[in-house]
Amino acid sequence: MPRPTCYMCDEPATSREHVPPKCLFPEVKDVGADYRQNLLTVPSCDEHNSGKSSDDEFLMVSLAGIIGNNSIGYSHKFSKVNRAIHRSSFSLLDRAMKNQRWSVVEFGPNKFIDVVWGTPDYDRFLRCFDRIARGVHFAQFGRKFSGESRTILGYIPSCLPNPAEFQRLIRDKVAIELEGKPRVGGNPDVFNFRLTDPDPLGLYLAHLQFYGGLDVYVALTPDGCQIPDDLTMMLIEGGIETTIKLGAEEYRFNVDEPVTRRPG
Ligand SMILES: [Zn+2]
């Protein structure tokens, strides 16, 4: 039987790597409940396991919404995870983001959170989510994902009309495609994921959800996948007013009107 290789590269696996990082999961001593059971792990080489601990911490600070009332940094200090998002959003991006501003974001029907937003370390975010998406792919299919990933941070609001409209379109489209698919993850209130079926071109998408409300979408394009030029995207990128329809909903790009307007 061949030795398993790393979920990120072709090196032999030397250990198991947690997906997402273990530090995102609260400990019993902090929250009184054990959120560290049945954690997802994938085979990993040395470089792709121990070599990224600082990214793990970055992600934890950026995502977990830890309340900063501890002196040594990162003690998991929330009681109920969904509430923790709300509270800890106040400080979660403190160390990870510059030029902070406040915003209220709707993350579900009549569910709102306050978030700080500003200038995140995007490259680092993308690196973290790329790894997690590749990890969940491995966990789901038992093999490495070979291809490119593109991350859309569903929980960071954009003040620009087009990106905001794209977020809304992605969220709604993914909700339709994932309807009925079970959320995977031993501690779904901390982390769960779902993968869409491949579309006719072979593209698919991972929906990563952290702490019940932070949604991240990662589009996965396998190697060798031929993406034809998309006329709609060319129009949008060309600044031409464009409407995309999804069921009864309309998504309008390059318009001056406020976004999230519903027809009728
Ligand atoms: Zn590796």
XYZ file of C-alpha atoms and ligand atoms in Angstrom:
265
model
C 0.000 0.000 0.000
C 1.534 3.357 -0.965
C 2.390 5.765 1.794
C -0.137 8.555 2.060
C 0.984 11.905 0.757
C 0.323 15.357 2.103
C -3.038 17.016 1.491
C -1.233 20.055 0.083
C 1.690 18.629 -1.841
C 3.230 15.390 -3.072
C 5.557 14.874 -0.114
C 5.007 11.842 2.094
C 2.724 12.553 5.012
C 4.423 12.553 8.393
C 1.542 13.563 10.628
C -2.074 14.567 10.719
C -3.083 18.187 10.294
C -6.250 19.651 11.773
C -8.703 21.215 9.352
C -9.415 23.927 10.256
C -6.665 24.650 12.815
C -7.323 23.104 16.190
C -6.908 26.428 17.924
C -10.210 27.609 16.510
C -12.002 25.111 18.709
C -12.693 26.190 22.286
C -11.395 24.103 25.154
C -13.477 22.630 27.948
C -11.727 24.698 30.577
C -12.814 27.891 28.859
C -16.331 27.141 27.790
C -17.400 24.128 29.855
C -18.163 22.060 26.795
C -15.896 19.966 24.691
C -15.686 21.275 21.182
C -12.523 19.349 20.434
C -14.050 15.981 19.761
C -14.187 14.449 16.317
C -11.945 17.065 14.799
C -11.187 16.665 11.151
C -7.603 15.736 10.290
C -5.826 15.063 7.032
C -2.369 13.641 6.274
C 0.278 16.331 6.115
C 3.978 16.722 5.464
C 6.142 18.593 7.966
C 6.119 21.819 6.042
C 2.373 21.983 5.713
C 1.715 21.121 9.305
C 4.054 22.678 11.818
C 5.200 25.379 9.440
C 2.103 27.456 9.656
C 1.354 27.949 13.316
C 1.498 31.722 13.024
C -1.147 31.558 10.326
C -3.249 29.460 12.644
C -3.069 32.137 15.305
C -3.794 34.856 12.822
C -6.864 32.998 11.702
C -7.967 32.393 15.248
C -7.712 36.052 16.155
C -9.421 37.028 12.952
C -12.233 34.537 13.153
C -12.871 33.184 16.563
C -13.932 36.438 18.103
C -12.106 35.930 21.320
C -12.916 38.465 23.988
C -9.710 40.127 24.887
C -9.908 39.859 28.639
C -6.988 37.549 29.002
C -3.430 38.566 29.481
C -1.731 35.948 27.414
C -3.606 36.278 24.255
C -5.630 33.467 23.100
C -7.729 31.806 25.693
C -10.971 30.672 24.358
C -13.438 32.561 26.372
C -16.842 32.314 24.944
C -19.873 30.591 26.286
C -22.207 30.132 23.410
C -20.527 30.167 20.101
C -23.014 32.203 18.156
C -23.147 34.843 20.835
C -19.410 34.812 20.946
C -19.231 35.861 17.356
C -21.342 38.855 18.151
C -19.373 39.871 21.185
C -15.927 39.030 20.025
C -16.370 40.655 16.694
C -15.535 43.785 18.577
C -11.997 42.638 19.054
C -11.539 39.819 16.639
C -9.912 41.783 13.919
C -8.047 44.035 16.269
C -4.712 42.543 15.569
C -5.459 41.463 12.055
C -6.904 44.596 10.585
C -6.054 48.215 10.088
C -8.281 51.230 9.500
C -11.077 49.659 11.425
C -14.665 50.634 11.011
C -17.849 49.208 12.417
C -20.632 47.673 10.509
C -23.729 45.600 11.083
C -24.034 42.586 8.851
C -27.027 40.404 8.236
C -25.810 36.840 8.235
C -29.136 35.053 8.107
C -32.816 35.822 8.230
C -33.134 38.514 10.870
C -29.749 37.626 12.286
C -27.274 40.429 12.530
C -23.777 40.820 13.806
C -21.605 43.814 14.388
C -18.276 43.513 12.733
C -15.195 45.571 12.573
C -13.898 45.896 9.120
C -11.136 47.679 7.430
C -8.016 46.547 5.714
C -7.424 42.896 6.483
C -4.305 41.048 5.603
C -6.034 39.610 2.589
C -3.177 37.538 1.251
C -2.871 35.827 4.547
C -6.593 35.228 4.761
C -6.591 33.726 1.308
C -3.700 31.466 2.185
C -5.518 30.218 5.278
C -8.771 29.563 3.473
C -7.029 27.941 0.542
C -5.545 25.412 2.947
C -8.812 24.775 4.688
C -10.624 24.285 1.390
C -7.948 21.826 0.267
C -8.229 20.095 3.615
C -11.976 19.638 3.424
C -11.614 18.456 -0.152
C -9.191 15.789 1.009
C -11.464 14.853 3.876
C -14.436 14.507 1.569
C -12.845 12.713 -1.359
C -9.724 11.119 0.096
C -7.438 12.808 -2.391
C -5.598 16.056 -2.868
C -7.211 18.880 -4.772
C -5.097 19.899 -7.752
C -6.098 23.242 -9.073
C -6.736 26.828 -8.121
C -8.888 28.244 -5.399
C -10.550 31.591 -5.146
C -11.929 32.785 -1.841
C -14.881 35.057 -1.248
C -15.210 36.295 2.301
C -18.944 36.317 2.757
C -18.868 37.968 6.157
C -16.817 41.053 5.402
C -19.172 43.641 4.000
C -18.105 45.684 1.070
C -18.958 49.314 0.608
C -18.527 48.933 -3.124
C -21.751 48.111 -4.985
C -20.415 45.420 -7.277
C -18.556 43.342 -4.671
C -21.510 43.619 -2.316
C -23.840 42.421 -5.046
C -21.480 39.565 -5.848
C -21.518 38.517 -2.213
C -25.291 38.464 -2.248
C -25.369 36.486 -5.492
C -22.843 33.927 -4.262
C -24.633 33.511 -0.947
C -28.004 32.914 -2.586
C -26.648 30.713 -5.361
C -24.733 28.543 -2.938
C -27.732 28.250 -0.648
C -29.737 26.840 -3.554
C -26.993 24.450 -4.660
C -26.367 23.170 -1.176
C -29.959 22.757 -0.145
C -30.439 19.389 1.497
C -26.726 18.656 1.735
C -25.673 17.891 5.304
C -23.148 20.104 7.025
C -19.968 18.140 7.658
C -17.977 18.600 10.834
C -17.851 17.035 14.264
C -18.495 20.380 15.949
C -20.702 22.196 13.458
C -21.299 25.178 15.728
C -17.596 25.879 15.531
C -16.939 24.753 12.000
C -18.771 22.959 9.253
C -18.424 22.682 5.530
C -20.322 21.619 2.479
C -19.202 21.119 -1.093
C -21.369 21.715 -4.121
C -21.534 19.156 -6.896
C -19.308 20.010 -9.844
C -21.000 22.129 -12.477
C -20.860 21.092 -16.165
C -17.410 22.668 -16.444
C -16.107 20.748 -13.455
C -16.022 23.728 -11.104
C -17.287 23.429 -7.606
C -17.405 25.413 -4.464
C -16.735 24.891 -0.783
C -18.873 26.649 1.764
C -16.954 27.008 5.017
C -18.843 28.211 8.039
C -17.203 29.258 11.282
C -18.953 29.811 14.597
C -22.386 29.510 13.130
C -22.318 32.691 11.147
C -19.076 33.483 9.382
C -19.438 32.265 5.844
C -16.511 31.806 3.514
C -16.870 30.567 -0.041
C -13.995 28.998 -1.905
C -14.403 28.345 -5.621
C -12.324 25.389 -6.732
C -11.118 25.122 -10.297
C -9.441 21.772 -11.000
C -6.361 21.685 -13.206
C -7.220 21.278 -16.832
C -10.613 22.844 -16.416
C -11.290 25.055 -19.410
C -13.211 28.140 -18.413
C -14.751 29.842 -21.412
C -14.927 33.599 -21.463
C -18.098 34.510 -19.725
C -19.955 37.267 -21.528
C -21.791 38.325 -18.385
C -18.578 38.673 -16.440
C -17.005 40.605 -19.288
C -19.904 43.033 -19.257
C -19.695 43.475 -15.510
C -15.958 43.962 -15.539
C -16.365 46.345 -18.446
C -18.531 48.593 -16.323
C -21.704 47.929 -18.269
C -24.961 47.774 -16.376
C -25.820 44.101 -16.086
C -28.522 42.102 -14.370
C -28.206 38.474 -13.354
C -31.352 36.593 -12.447
C -31.557 33.755 -10.016
C -35.090 32.521 -9.478
C -37.188 35.544 -8.628
C -34.179 37.498 -7.446
C -32.214 40.019 -9.451
C -28.604 41.027 -8.977
C -27.637 44.267 -10.593
C -24.138 45.376 -11.376
C -22.746 48.735 -12.364
C -25.800 50.609 -11.194
C -25.841 53.643 -8.959
C -28.749 52.509 -6.847
C -28.244 50.930 -3.459
C -27.571 47.240 -3.464
C -29.688 44.542 -1.821
C -32.746 45.986 -3.466
C -35.394 43.385 -4.089
C -37.641 43.490 -7.119
C -41.339 44.049 -6.724
Zn 2.903 19.185 2.125
